[in-house]
Every structure is written in structure tokens, then in C-alpha cells.
XYZ file of C-alpha atoms in Angstrom:
677
model
C -31.562 -53.060 64.206
C -29.658 -53.048 60.896
C -26.471 -55.127 60.663
C -23.186 -53.294 61.103
C -21.750 -51.976 57.842
C -18.346 -53.631 57.915
C -15.278 -52.157 56.235
C -17.106 -49.128 54.804
C -16.692 -46.622 57.609
C -14.802 -44.008 55.571
C -17.049 -44.147 52.469
C -20.088 -43.891 54.754
C -18.581 -40.810 56.408
C -18.147 -39.164 52.989
C -21.764 -39.753 52.010
C -23.027 -38.693 55.435
C -21.040 -35.456 55.172
C -22.937 -34.622 51.976
C -26.225 -35.503 53.691
C -25.335 -33.233 56.627
C -24.546 -30.366 54.299
C -27.849 -30.857 52.505
C -29.781 -30.834 55.768
C -28.050 -27.607 56.820
C -27.748 -25.564 53.635
C -27.506 -26.919 50.098
C -27.224 -30.182 48.194
C -25.270 -31.601 45.300
C -24.412 -34.923 43.654
C -22.666 -38.019 44.996
C -21.662 -40.890 42.714
C -20.810 -44.206 44.358
C -18.922 -46.523 42.017
C -17.481 -50.019 42.088
C -17.878 -53.495 40.640
C -20.971 -55.680 40.946
C -21.563 -56.912 44.496
C -19.106 -54.522 46.112
C -21.776 -52.954 48.343
C -22.802 -49.710 46.592
C -26.515 -50.105 47.257
C -25.948 -51.268 50.835
C -23.823 -48.197 51.566
C -26.357 -45.784 50.073
C -29.262 -47.502 51.830
C -27.555 -47.055 55.183
C -26.831 -43.370 54.508
C -30.434 -42.780 53.421
C -31.781 -44.505 56.509
C -29.829 -42.174 58.740
C -30.864 -39.143 56.655
C -34.499 -40.165 57.089
C -34.059 -40.459 60.845
C -32.876 -36.851 60.832
C -35.929 -35.562 58.998
C -35.003 -35.762 55.313
C -37.562 -36.902 52.778
C -36.188 -39.934 50.920
C -37.053 -40.883 47.348
C -35.453 -43.553 45.201
C -35.460 -45.162 41.801
C -33.534 -47.964 40.149
C -32.522 -48.564 36.538
C -33.150 -51.951 34.951
C -31.010 -53.918 32.552
C -34.341 -55.545 31.731
C -35.470 -54.090 28.390
C -39.091 -54.029 29.555
C -38.418 -50.991 31.765
C -39.980 -47.793 30.381
C -37.876 -44.755 29.518
C -37.325 -42.324 32.420
C -38.182 -45.295 34.678
C -35.924 -44.303 37.629
C -37.503 -40.836 37.632
C -41.012 -42.250 37.504
C -40.128 -44.209 40.640
C -38.682 -41.093 42.288
C -41.824 -39.063 41.614
C -44.019 -41.864 42.922
C -41.871 -42.025 46.073
C -42.266 -38.284 46.597
C -46.002 -38.529 45.980
C -46.362 -41.300 48.575
C -44.295 -39.420 51.148
C -46.179 -36.140 50.718
C -49.668 -37.620 50.702
C -52.568 -36.294 48.584
C -52.698 -32.790 50.078
C -48.947 -32.273 50.128
C -48.589 -33.556 46.563
C -51.369 -31.273 45.303
C -49.716 -28.288 46.980
C -46.231 -29.114 45.649
C -47.401 -29.644 42.067
C -49.681 -26.618 41.942
C -47.183 -24.286 40.302
C -44.697 -26.578 38.546
C -46.290 -26.625 35.098
C -47.639 -29.427 32.961
C -44.391 -31.252 32.310
C -45.006 -33.878 35.009
C -47.938 -35.239 33.033
C -45.525 -36.596 30.433
C -44.263 -39.028 33.074
C -47.301 -39.503 35.291
C -50.232 -38.430 33.101
C -52.316 -40.124 30.460
C -51.305 -38.622 27.120
C -52.751 -40.442 24.134
C -51.257 -38.249 21.402
C -47.479 -37.692 21.352
C -46.124 -34.217 20.581
C -45.145 -33.518 17.004
C -41.485 -33.384 16.036
C -41.633 -29.575 16.034
C -43.098 -29.567 19.566
C -40.781 -32.221 20.950
C -37.967 -29.959 22.195
C -40.367 -27.653 24.028
C -42.157 -30.652 25.560
C -38.874 -32.193 26.735
C -37.852 -28.894 28.318
C -41.223 -28.661 30.085
C -40.719 -32.151 31.477
C -37.207 -31.365 32.774
C -38.283 -28.002 34.202
C -41.369 -29.389 35.945
C -39.464 -32.243 37.599
C -36.776 -29.831 38.782
C -39.312 -27.292 40.022
C -41.176 -29.958 41.973
C -38.013 -31.171 43.719
C -36.969 -27.609 44.554
C -40.444 -26.835 45.922
C -40.412 -29.920 48.153
C -36.886 -29.176 49.375
C -37.901 -25.734 50.649
C -40.093 -27.444 53.236
C -38.001 -30.573 53.891
C -34.514 -31.604 52.782
C -34.763 -34.128 49.944
C -32.350 -37.009 49.313
C -32.798 -38.958 46.065
C -31.072 -42.273 45.323
C -30.718 -43.533 41.765
C -29.368 -47.083 41.625
C -27.534 -48.843 38.751
C -27.044 -45.817 36.492
C -24.947 -47.983 34.157
C -28.318 -49.363 32.952
C -30.066 -46.001 32.629
C -31.573 -44.754 29.393
C -29.793 -41.636 28.045
C -32.825 -39.407 28.681
C -32.791 -40.286 32.402
C -29.137 -39.225 32.658
C -29.864 -35.995 30.776
C -32.636 -35.252 33.263
C -30.252 -36.023 36.138
C -27.717 -33.559 34.751
C -30.436 -30.907 34.410
C -31.664 -31.440 37.970
C -28.130 -31.283 39.381
C -27.405 -28.005 37.602
C -30.647 -26.339 38.671
C -30.985 -27.468 42.298
C -27.478 -26.976 43.648
C -28.591 -24.119 45.924
C -31.618 -26.079 47.126
C -31.601 -28.772 49.812
C -31.650 -31.551 47.218
C -28.985 -34.267 47.348
C -28.793 -36.776 44.501
C -26.912 -40.023 45.119
C -26.242 -42.321 42.172
C -24.556 -45.720 41.947
C -23.019 -47.379 38.925
C -20.394 -49.897 37.864
C -17.563 -47.673 36.695
C -15.627 -50.565 35.155
C -18.494 -51.281 32.769
C -19.078 -47.640 31.829
C -15.397 -46.951 31.157
C -15.183 -49.650 28.479
C -14.978 -48.251 24.962
C -18.292 -48.209 23.176
C -20.478 -48.129 26.288
C -23.574 -46.142 25.231
C -23.647 -44.060 28.434
C -19.974 -43.202 28.673
C -20.403 -39.681 27.280
C -23.567 -39.094 29.348
C -21.911 -39.925 32.662
C -18.706 -37.948 32.156
C -20.324 -34.505 32.650
C -21.942 -35.805 35.841
C -18.622 -37.078 37.177
C -17.216 -33.548 36.891
C -19.969 -32.202 39.174
C -19.997 -35.032 41.716
C -18.380 -36.067 44.952
C -16.987 -39.477 43.992
C -16.967 -42.433 46.385
C -15.243 -45.505 44.950
C -15.680 -48.875 46.665
C -13.105 -51.656 46.347
C -12.776 -55.091 47.935
C -12.726 -55.491 51.706
C -9.490 -56.252 53.505
C -8.937 -59.548 55.374
C -10.148 -58.261 58.743
C -13.361 -56.907 57.186
C -13.901 -60.223 55.381
C -13.614 -61.973 58.748
C -16.167 -59.522 60.159
C -18.680 -60.283 57.387
C -18.285 -64.037 57.932
C -18.804 -63.579 61.681
C -21.916 -61.490 61.105
C -23.463 -64.131 58.836
C -22.435 -67.368 60.541
C -22.408 -66.192 64.148
C -18.853 -67.417 64.781
C -15.471 -65.888 64.039
C -13.407 -67.667 61.346
C -9.788 -68.629 61.769
C -7.240 -66.292 60.252
C -6.314 -68.910 57.636
C -9.972 -69.318 56.671
C -10.469 -65.528 56.331
C -7.306 -65.219 54.211
C -8.488 -68.019 51.936
C -11.940 -66.449 51.494
C -10.313 -63.077 50.817
C -8.064 -64.669 48.217
C -10.966 -66.390 46.485
C -13.318 -63.390 46.539
C -10.994 -60.420 46.210
C -12.896 -59.015 49.197
C -16.118 -58.597 47.213
C -18.786 -58.445 49.977
C -21.510 -60.225 48.000
C -19.150 -63.045 47.074
C -17.986 -63.318 50.700
C -21.592 -63.480 51.856
C -22.528 -66.152 49.319
C -19.568 -68.338 50.282
C -20.343 -67.926 53.980
C -23.964 -68.944 53.425
C -22.804 -71.839 51.276
C -20.643 -72.990 54.184
C -23.670 -72.742 56.493
C -25.672 -74.905 54.066
C -23.011 -77.633 54.180
C -21.172 -76.815 50.959
C -17.465 -77.437 50.557
C -15.430 -74.293 49.944
C -12.667 -76.179 48.179
C -14.989 -77.073 45.301
C -16.311 -73.567 44.705
C -14.887 -72.008 41.559
C -13.460 -68.515 42.038
C -16.330 -66.727 40.318
C -19.219 -64.735 41.774
C -21.890 -66.277 39.556
C -20.606 -69.745 40.429
C -20.905 -68.986 44.134
C -24.434 -67.605 43.717
C -25.419 -70.622 41.603
C -24.064 -73.041 44.200
C -25.909 -71.190 46.979
C -29.130 -71.434 44.943
C -28.607 -75.166 44.432
C -29.098 -75.737 48.181
C -32.588 -74.194 48.139
C -35.665 -76.451 48.309
C -36.931 -77.158 44.806
C -40.314 -75.328 45.218
C -38.556 -72.099 46.283
C -35.997 -72.401 43.481
C -38.769 -72.916 40.895
C -40.815 -69.934 41.976
C -37.731 -67.683 42.095
C -36.819 -68.804 38.581
C -40.278 -67.728 37.408
C -39.775 -64.420 39.214
C -36.420 -63.901 37.443
C -38.273 -63.769 34.117
C -40.588 -61.035 35.419
C -37.671 -58.734 36.229
C -35.785 -57.240 39.184
C -39.105 -56.411 40.856
C -42.377 -58.332 40.749
C -45.788 -58.643 42.384
C -46.622 -61.908 44.073
C -50.061 -62.161 42.378
C -48.455 -61.826 38.938
C -45.852 -64.402 39.981
C -48.593 -66.800 41.117
C -50.245 -66.521 37.691
C -46.955 -67.163 35.885
C -46.058 -70.103 38.157
C -49.567 -71.563 37.972
C -49.741 -71.828 41.766
C -52.270 -70.642 44.361
C -51.510 -67.148 45.668
C -51.304 -68.417 49.249
C -48.650 -70.974 48.319
C -46.571 -68.384 46.478
C -46.818 -66.044 49.452
C -45.492 -68.762 51.747
C -42.626 -69.633 49.377
C -41.616 -65.971 49.095
C -41.671 -65.609 52.865
C -39.263 -68.536 53.073
C -37.097 -67.058 50.305
C -36.700 -63.789 52.221
C -34.985 -65.724 55.006
C -32.196 -66.588 52.547
C -31.798 -62.850 51.742
C -32.124 -63.609 48.031
C -35.296 -61.530 47.750
C -36.593 -58.685 49.904
C -40.202 -57.554 50.496
C -41.082 -54.036 49.317
C -44.614 -53.797 50.680
C -48.063 -54.005 49.060
C -47.337 -57.495 47.745
C -44.206 -56.493 45.857
C -40.777 -58.135 46.098
C -37.345 -57.462 44.624
C -34.201 -59.534 44.169
C -31.571 -58.536 46.710
C -29.059 -58.270 43.881
C -29.569 -58.514 40.148
C -26.772 -61.081 39.921
C -29.134 -63.486 41.677
C -31.858 -62.812 39.114
C -29.417 -63.116 36.217
C -28.081 -66.420 37.522
C -31.597 -67.876 37.788
C -32.601 -66.499 34.414
C -29.577 -68.018 32.704
C -30.508 -71.531 33.862
C -33.521 -71.576 31.529
C -33.393 -73.023 28.031
C -34.835 -71.021 25.129
C -38.116 -72.934 24.996
C -38.578 -72.599 28.766
C -37.936 -68.873 28.581
C -40.485 -68.423 25.794
C -43.111 -70.329 27.762
C -42.537 -68.217 30.864
C -42.609 -64.952 28.870
C -45.907 -66.103 27.351
C -47.265 -66.805 30.835
C -46.080 -63.372 31.955
C -47.813 -61.758 28.966
C -51.108 -63.434 29.804
C -50.764 -62.641 33.515
C -50.088 -58.953 32.906
C -52.904 -58.751 30.364
C -55.472 -60.545 32.503
C -54.405 -59.089 35.843
C -53.346 -55.516 35.090
C -51.923 -53.634 38.041
C -51.110 -49.974 38.543
C -47.454 -50.588 37.652
C -48.101 -52.766 34.587
C -46.777 -50.660 31.723
C -47.338 -51.113 28.019
C -43.569 -51.471 27.729
C -43.389 -54.511 30.057
C -46.309 -56.183 28.307
C -44.724 -55.636 24.884
C -41.342 -56.878 26.123
C -42.727 -60.192 27.349
C -44.914 -60.668 24.267
C -41.986 -60.088 21.904
C -39.816 -62.640 23.721
C -42.727 -65.128 23.820
C -43.207 -65.360 20.022
C -44.390 -67.826 18.710
C -46.017 -68.857 22.009
C -47.736 -65.486 21.634
C -48.823 -64.918 18.025
C -46.890 -62.398 15.932
C -49.982 -60.212 15.259
C -50.672 -60.006 19.003
C -47.052 -59.161 19.788
C -47.081 -56.479 17.076
C -50.195 -54.906 18.618
C -48.529 -54.776 22.037
C -45.310 -53.342 20.589
C -47.088 -50.619 18.586
C -49.101 -49.612 21.655
C -45.904 -49.484 23.714
C -44.095 -47.429 21.057
C -46.877 -44.863 20.989
C -47.114 -44.729 24.780
C -43.331 -44.231 25.026
C -43.518 -41.417 22.481
C -46.184 -39.733 24.606
C -43.727 -39.912 27.532
C -40.983 -38.390 25.334
C -39.011 -41.650 25.688
C -37.747 -41.720 22.106
C -35.016 -44.331 22.602
C -37.513 -46.752 24.094
C -40.074 -46.040 21.346
C -37.461 -46.709 18.659
C -36.662 -50.086 20.270
C -40.312 -51.118 20.052
C -40.543 -50.057 16.390
C -37.399 -52.027 15.517
C -38.956 -55.124 17.065
C -42.160 -54.563 15.099
C -40.115 -54.537 11.895
C -38.605 -57.892 12.894
C -42.094 -59.390 13.171
C -43.991 -57.821 10.250
C -44.107 -60.316 7.361
C -42.425 -59.363 4.098
C -45.781 -59.513 2.294
C -46.995 -56.437 4.210
C -44.824 -53.782 2.504
C -47.131 -50.817 3.182
C -47.132 -51.487 6.925
C -43.353 -52.011 6.959
C -42.856 -48.701 5.168
C -44.881 -46.681 7.660
C -43.308 -48.369 10.683
C -39.888 -47.604 9.177
C -40.916 -43.950 8.932
C -42.093 -43.996 12.562
C -38.750 -45.493 13.638
C -36.854 -42.758 11.802
C -38.979 -40.086 13.472
C -38.095 -41.442 16.932
C -34.401 -41.575 15.988
C -34.643 -37.931 14.957
C -36.235 -36.992 18.284
C -33.455 -38.854 20.109
C -30.952 -36.716 18.133
C -29.464 -39.702 16.349
C -29.262 -37.725 13.153
C -27.216 -40.113 11.033
C -29.386 -43.102 11.951
C -32.547 -41.094 11.330
C -31.366 -39.937 7.906
C -30.517 -43.496 6.849
C -33.865 -44.842 8.089
C -35.831 -42.019 6.413
C -34.048 -42.847 3.161
C -35.100 -46.494 3.540
C -38.684 -45.358 4.053
C -38.366 -43.195 0.950
C -37.296 -46.145 -1.178
C -40.285 -48.103 0.123
C -42.597 -45.172 -0.637
C -41.366 -45.059 -4.243
C -41.985 -48.764 -4.718
C -45.476 -48.445 -3.243
C -46.170 -45.172 -5.085
C -47.404 -43.776 -1.753
C -47.548 -40.002 -2.322
C -48.270 -39.116 1.327
C -45.379 -41.137 2.703
C -43.065 -39.805 -0.025
C -43.940 -36.213 0.907
C -43.382 -36.829 4.601
C -40.020 -38.443 3.963
C -38.918 -35.564 1.737
C -39.920 -33.007 4.368
C -38.073 -34.918 7.092
C -34.930 -35.275 4.987
C -35.018 -31.542 4.268
C -34.657 -30.932 8.006
C -31.807 -33.440 8.302
C -29.971 -32.841 5.014
C -26.215 -32.130 5.267
C -24.783 -28.847 3.960
C -25.291 -28.607 0.211
C -23.103 -27.118 -2.471
C -26.123 -25.101 -3.599
C -26.177 -21.602 -5.063
C -23.578 -19.287 -3.633
C -24.456 -15.596 -3.386
C -21.419 -13.349 -2.918
C -21.594 -11.135 0.153
C -19.990 -7.739 0.350
C -17.424 -6.809 2.963
C -20.130 -5.249 5.111
C -22.211 -8.420 4.980
C -24.799 -7.184 2.427
C -26.316 -10.182 0.712
C -27.070 -12.000 3.971
C -30.674 -13.234 4.027
C -32.887 -14.426 6.901
C -36.385 -14.438 5.423
C -39.611 -16.408 5.975
C -42.164 -16.878 3.184
C -44.901 -18.385 5.366
C -43.727 -21.999 5.202
C -39.966 -22.147 4.575
C -37.037 -20.007 5.695
C -34.420 -18.828 3.176
C -31.059 -18.347 4.868
C -28.007 -16.928 3.109
C -24.648 -16.314 4.750
C -20.992 -16.490 3.637
C -22.101 -17.160 0.062
C -24.233 -20.198 0.902
C -28.026 -20.469 0.714
C -30.183 -23.108 2.383
C -33.924 -23.544 2.847
C -35.110 -24.621 6.299
C -38.546 -25.751 7.559
C -40.251 -23.458 10.067
C -39.305 -23.571 13.768
C -39.951 -21.259 16.735
C -36.252 -20.690 17.288
C -35.902 -19.232 13.801
C -38.546 -16.609 14.619
C -36.598 -15.721 17.787
C -33.393 -15.289 15.799
C -35.203 -13.236 13.137
C -36.509 -10.886 15.850
C -33.008 -10.431 17.317
C -31.378 -9.902 13.909
C -33.860 -7.096 13.263
C -32.601 -5.263 16.378
C -28.791 -5.648 16.485
C -27.217 -4.455 19.725
C -30.586 -4.037 21.470
C -31.513 -5.943 24.637
C -34.715 -7.886 23.980
C -36.507 -9.401 27.005
C -37.056 -13.140 26.628
C -40.729 -12.559 27.425
C -40.979 -10.388 24.291
C -39.737 -13.275 22.196
C -42.170 -15.639 23.884
C -45.120 -13.295 23.171
C -43.770 -11.886 19.871
C -43.619 -8.555 21.725
C -47.324 -8.090 21.063
C -49.322 -8.603 24.273
C -48.281 -6.014 26.844
C -50.404 -7.494 29.649
C -48.989 -11.019 29.266
C -45.508 -9.616 28.863
C -45.783 -7.585 32.063
C -47.095 -10.515 34.080
C -44.286 -12.759 32.873
C -41.670 -10.212 33.899
C -42.767 -10.325 37.548
C -40.051 -11.769 39.727
C -37.451 -11.647 36.976
C -34.407 -10.577 38.960
C -30.987 -11.172 37.453
C -29.593 -14.677 38.073
C -26.109 -15.415 39.279
C -23.701 -16.241 36.485
C -21.630 -19.449 36.524
C -18.543 -17.705 37.910
C -20.468 -16.249 40.831
C -22.133 -19.594 41.524
C -18.740 -21.304 41.657
C -17.441 -18.678 44.080
C -20.463 -19.076 46.337
C -20.068 -22.862 46.319
C -16.378 -22.602 47.173
C -16.991 -20.214 50.063
C -19.865 -22.323 51.449
C -17.603 -25.367 51.442
C -14.854 -23.394 53.192
C -17.279 -22.165 55.836
C -18.621 -25.658 56.526
C -15.076 -26.980 57.008
C -14.009 -24.040 59.195
C -17.104 -24.331 61.415
C -16.421 -28.031 61.863
C -12.791 -27.337 62.872
C -13.828 -24.569 65.281
C -16.344 -26.840 66.992
C -13.737 -29.590 67.206
C -11.408 -27.104 68.979
C -14.260 -25.994 71.310
C -13.993 -22.453 69.883
C -17.696 -21.620 70.093
C -17.171 -17.908 69.480
C -15.335 -18.544 66.212
C -17.926 -21.138 65.156
C -20.741 -18.639 65.848
C -19.014 -15.929 63.806
C -18.548 -18.302 60.876
C -22.114 -19.534 61.181
C -23.413 -15.951 60.962
C -21.344 -15.404 57.833
C -22.793 -18.602 56.319
C -26.339 -17.492 57.198
C -25.755 -14.088 55.563
C -24.345 -15.768 52.469
C -27.338 -18.091 52.240
C -29.679 -15.094 52.565
C -27.992 -13.540 49.535
C -28.379 -16.790 47.623
C -32.033 -17.014 48.557
C -32.664 -13.593 47.065
C -30.639 -14.228 43.907
C -31.020 -17.929 43.228
C -34.430 -18.836 44.565
C -33.837 -20.388 47.936
C -36.819 -18.502 49.355
C -39.646 -16.197 48.303
C -41.423 -15.803 44.989
C -38.800 -13.765 43.209
C -36.526 -16.492 41.896
C -38.487 -19.748 42.005
C -37.915 -22.039 39.051
C -41.607 -21.780 38.276
C -41.596 -17.970 37.816
C -42.759 -16.827 34.397
C -39.727 -14.618 33.764
C -37.443 -17.577 34.423
C -39.650 -19.875 32.340
C -39.409 -17.413 29.456
C -35.619 -17.372 29.693
C -35.393 -21.151 29.751
C -37.889 -21.707 26.947
C -36.363 -19.153 24.584
C -32.799 -20.291 25.330
C -33.726 -23.931 24.753
C -35.424 -23.368 21.419
C -32.678 -21.062 20.093
C -30.019 -23.617 21.029
C -32.063 -26.403 19.474
C -32.392 -24.402 16.253
C -28.656 -23.730 16.151
C -27.910 -27.432 16.604
C -30.138 -28.268 13.643
C -28.742 -25.402 11.604
C -25.194 -26.689 12.178
C -25.996 -29.697 9.955
C -27.315 -27.536 7.119
C -25.256 -24.348 7.304
C -22.322 -24.619 9.740
C -20.954 -21.148 8.906
C -24.230 -19.419 9.782
C -24.701 -21.566 12.873
C -21.228 -20.663 14.128
C -21.807 -16.950 13.445
C -25.088 -16.935 15.363
C -23.693 -19.035 18.177
C -20.918 -16.494 18.739
C -23.137 -13.422 18.221
C -26.438 -14.208 19.938
C -26.659 -13.809 23.702
C -29.527 -15.564 25.486
C -30.849 -15.085 28.985
C -33.468 -12.952 30.671
C -32.339 -10.343 28.141
C -31.362 -11.560 24.662
C -29.284 -9.726 22.091
C -27.703 -10.061 18.650
C -24.221 -8.520 19.008
C -21.987 -9.463 16.080
C -18.276 -8.705 15.932
C -18.388 -6.288 12.986
C -21.016 -4.790 10.698
C -23.587 -7.176 9.254
C -26.657 -6.270 7.229
C -29.561 -8.660 6.751
C -32.393 -8.910 4.290
C -35.254 -9.873 6.620
């Protein structure tokens, strides 16, 4: 039986209410925030355990501060959890109609998509993950926990936002935890990514426990109730932080003196660790280098100990609640503060030696979860224990593998590390790695960084007289170049003189007296098609097939009913929430007749949503071709307009305000505009 969750009754009720709603009708997003050690993960774990007991399918993933974690790592863990829960047959059935996007995360791509294909590939990935979760949720309510979002890569948060927006009417509940104090600091890289999620979420903020709850935690750990003075003193020293309270209580059990413990969480953890037997402390220190999670066989190789001995030491360590078993030989630190504290005790030379041992262990004993990213991370930190050429090989392999997974931020990190290690007397190699870094920055939409890095590669290409690299840099800069003060062609009052023309390789675009030349992109062809038919509704499937293949076009239109707009969705959500609250009040007042009437209204409302938003049947599933056409065309037009905004902001603004996208697309300008097409 799990220990009582002390002092968190109200927050647990809030999370459980969202779980109940998901089990009955529809899901949403819950964000649990608070400082390190305040009990976010413990709260969510308890809520998930109860959801599982009521029939929900549970999946989880955690973000790592550890730089060896691959991009999209929490989502990889979620998909693996779902796969394990469904079993081979269930997984095959669920993934049958979700598209190829999952293979970017779980497949074996060896060639990354080109820059031109990247946006479409990223959309496929997002759509396939969302479609899979929605498919699973139609058979069994799905609750997904994502821990430590303050350490997430930006792409993982973008995928979370996409999933939240496209599964609200499905029985999918997403529960995330993060340290809000860290994220709210100026300059935090994820601050802007988390803000849109906060607007959509039910927020649960955890603070320190009160004195009575602190006394309850001490009683639970030590087996005896503390005096009131003792509880007040512990509360004063800890601020009610549950992890700090626990560490001080365990320190007291081990014979430590509370009056010598400094009022700091790391100090309390460090003092607790100091009471461990030396063999356990040593093996946990080795484990801290491997990361928040580790396999005992890999740990045995790093520690240089027999596997049986390491297994026994880990079994003893679990008694201290510093590590927890995860099954199949895997373990995890109960809290990353424990891992950080152990890690920080190592001197630089000791760290390098352990990273070298980890590199050799992962290379010689590869496991299913050994990623190229983890291997490259350890090798980089082990230099010169691991030779620079070997580390470079691992980093280049990891960069390519990350690019295949569409993890551009991660790939760029690997390339930057390669540049640190390549000797100055290898200028050709440095130049091409610089170009590769710039390409990943471009894919991650870091336009200014990409432009600067491409320019550096261009300077290197000139010095090397490398014609191929020079041409590639020039082409890339043409896509990223800021608006020019190039030739201005006067336009008449009716817009004559506007040009949107393709010569087979480059687009010539003229608007408001400014002309730019743009490399080819699918979104430009979509816009060209719409400009040629002003005021006419054009099905998205026509744009996807160039309007040429009637059979494909007809098949893709099957099931393409109109979707609810955002206003209607908001109204439905509001009424569903009202109904849930009113039913609960009626039941509390023993008014069964009123509760039944409200329940029938809720059922009728959900039936309408199923027909319009895809809660049941083939007509509106995320995987339908009509819906895929809408999403694909909308995504590539928006992507083109974002790129065009850098080159020709006036034209981008005009098109953004005049082009309507959806199942039916249309160019509807405010006024008369003529185009040379």
C-alpha cells in the first residue's frame, strides 16, 4: 500500500477531477508547478495510479537536464509506454492508419529530410503522434505524464502544444510538471514555449507544507510523532519542502545532528549521503555520471564490478529511497537533486575517467535504449581520455541521427561540439561542419544565428576556393536574406504591376513596388494557384494534387465534413464544464431526476461533437485524407509566409490577411488586385 500523501489533499482533488472528466468525456492539460523537491512528481504519480486502477491507460516520459538525452526524448518514452501497454497486436492496430510520421521517432532513418522537406516532415511527425493518441483514446482513456518540462527541448513543447490543441475532444489527459520559478526567470530558453501552454491548462501550484503536514511526514518516515517544537524547527529550516523534510528526518534516523545541518536542500541531501556505506556511495556516484536513469549492467561496466555485486548494492540503495527500480534491470534516481549532488562531488579528472568508462561500456554493451546522442555526450566529456578523432566520429553520427529524427536543436549542439574538437589545420572539414551547423539552425527557425553561421561558412569557402560549398552557402543565404532595397516597380492603383511568377527554379515576386527572388517551395505553388482564382473556393485536396488527378482528389475528400471553428469549440468546452459541475451538484443534493436530465443533455452534446470533431466514426478522424490535406496545405502556406516575411514583409502581410486556409482555401483580397502569373 502506498504511503499517505500528506498535505496535498486539495491539489490531488484538482488533478483527480481532471482525470474523472477524461474518463467520462474529454481530456485537457494539467500543469503542476512548484520548486524542486516540493512533491510535483509524487502528486502526479498518485493521481496516475488511481487513474490506472479505474481503467485508464497510463503513459509517461521525463525530460533530462542531462545533455545526452535525445531530442523529443519525453515523447519517445511516451510512445514506448503506449507500445508496451497495447502489446504487439494492439500497437499494430493503433498505428495502422496514423501515417509515417512515427518512424521519425521510432524508426531507422539513415538519411535526414532536406531543408525543403523539413516542414512537411515535422508536420507528419506531429500529426502521426496526435492521431495515434486519439486512436488509442477511443478504446481506452489515456493519461500522459510529462515530468520536468523546464528541461524539455523546444520541439517537445511544440509537440505538446499541438497534441493539446488537437485532442481536446478526445479522452486524452496530459499532465506536465515543471519548476515555474526557473522558467519565469528572464532569458530562460523555454519561457515563450510554456506560456501558450499555461493559457490552455488547469494550473496546480504546490508550495511548502504547513507545520502539521511536516509533522505528518516525519511521523511517516520515522514511525514516531515529533514534538511540536521539533516540527516547528524542521518547518522553519525547510520552508515545508517535502524532500528537504524527508532528508532531515532520515538524517535524524541515521544519527545525524539537526543543529549542524545548514539550511539548504543540497546540504541536507549531501549529509544524508555521507551516512551511506562507502560501496553504495561509490556505485551511486558512478550511476550519477550515467544520468537520471541507468541500467545495472552498464553501471557494472563503468564501476568495474561484477554484475551480481552491483545488483546487491542497488538493492540496498533502494531501501534508502535514493534510487528506485524501474524493471528489466533499469533504475532511476528518486530525485535529480540526489544525482546532481553526487555528480558535483567529482573532480574534473574523475569525471573524465567515468565518462570514458561510460563511453566504452555503451559501445561494448549496446542496449536497446543506448542512443547515439548518449554515446556522443559521454565521449565529448571524456576527451582526452577518449581521443578527439573518436569523439568527433561519435558526435557526427549523433548529429546525423538527430537530424533524421527532426531534432534540429540537438543536432546543432553536436555540430558545435565537433567544431570545438576539429584541429585548426583541418580547414576544409571545419568549413563543411560549419555549414551543417547553419543548416540545423535554419531548420530550428533560428534565422539570425543561421544567417551568421552561413556567412562564416561562406568566408571559409572563399579561402578554400571550394566552389560547391560557396554555391550552397549562396543559395542558403538567398532564402534567409533580409528585405533588400532592390529594384522598385511602381504599381498602379488597381494593383497592376504585381508579379507572382515561377521560371522553373526561382520565383519572382513583386508587390508594393518591391521585387524579390525566392527559391522554390511547395507553399509558393499553393499561393500561385489561389492567386489565379481570386474569390473562388479551392479544396485543399486540389492544392495537394495540383487539381490534376480526379480519382485521388475524390478519395481524399471522403469524410471531409466541416470542422468546428475555434468559437464553437470554446462554447462546447464551456457548456461541457457547466454540465459536469451541475451533475455533480445534483448528485450531491440527491436529485437523481435532475442529474439524469443533465446527463442526457451531456450525452447529446457529446454525440454532436463525435460527428463534427472526430470522437467516433470515420468521418472526422485525424487520419482522414481530407483532414490531412487541410493540415498539410495550411502548414506549408504558413511556413512560406513566415519565410516570406523576412524577404518581403509587405507581400507577406498582404497574403496573410487575404488568404484563407482550411478544407476550402481562398484568395480574397480587400480591393482589386491584378497579378502577372
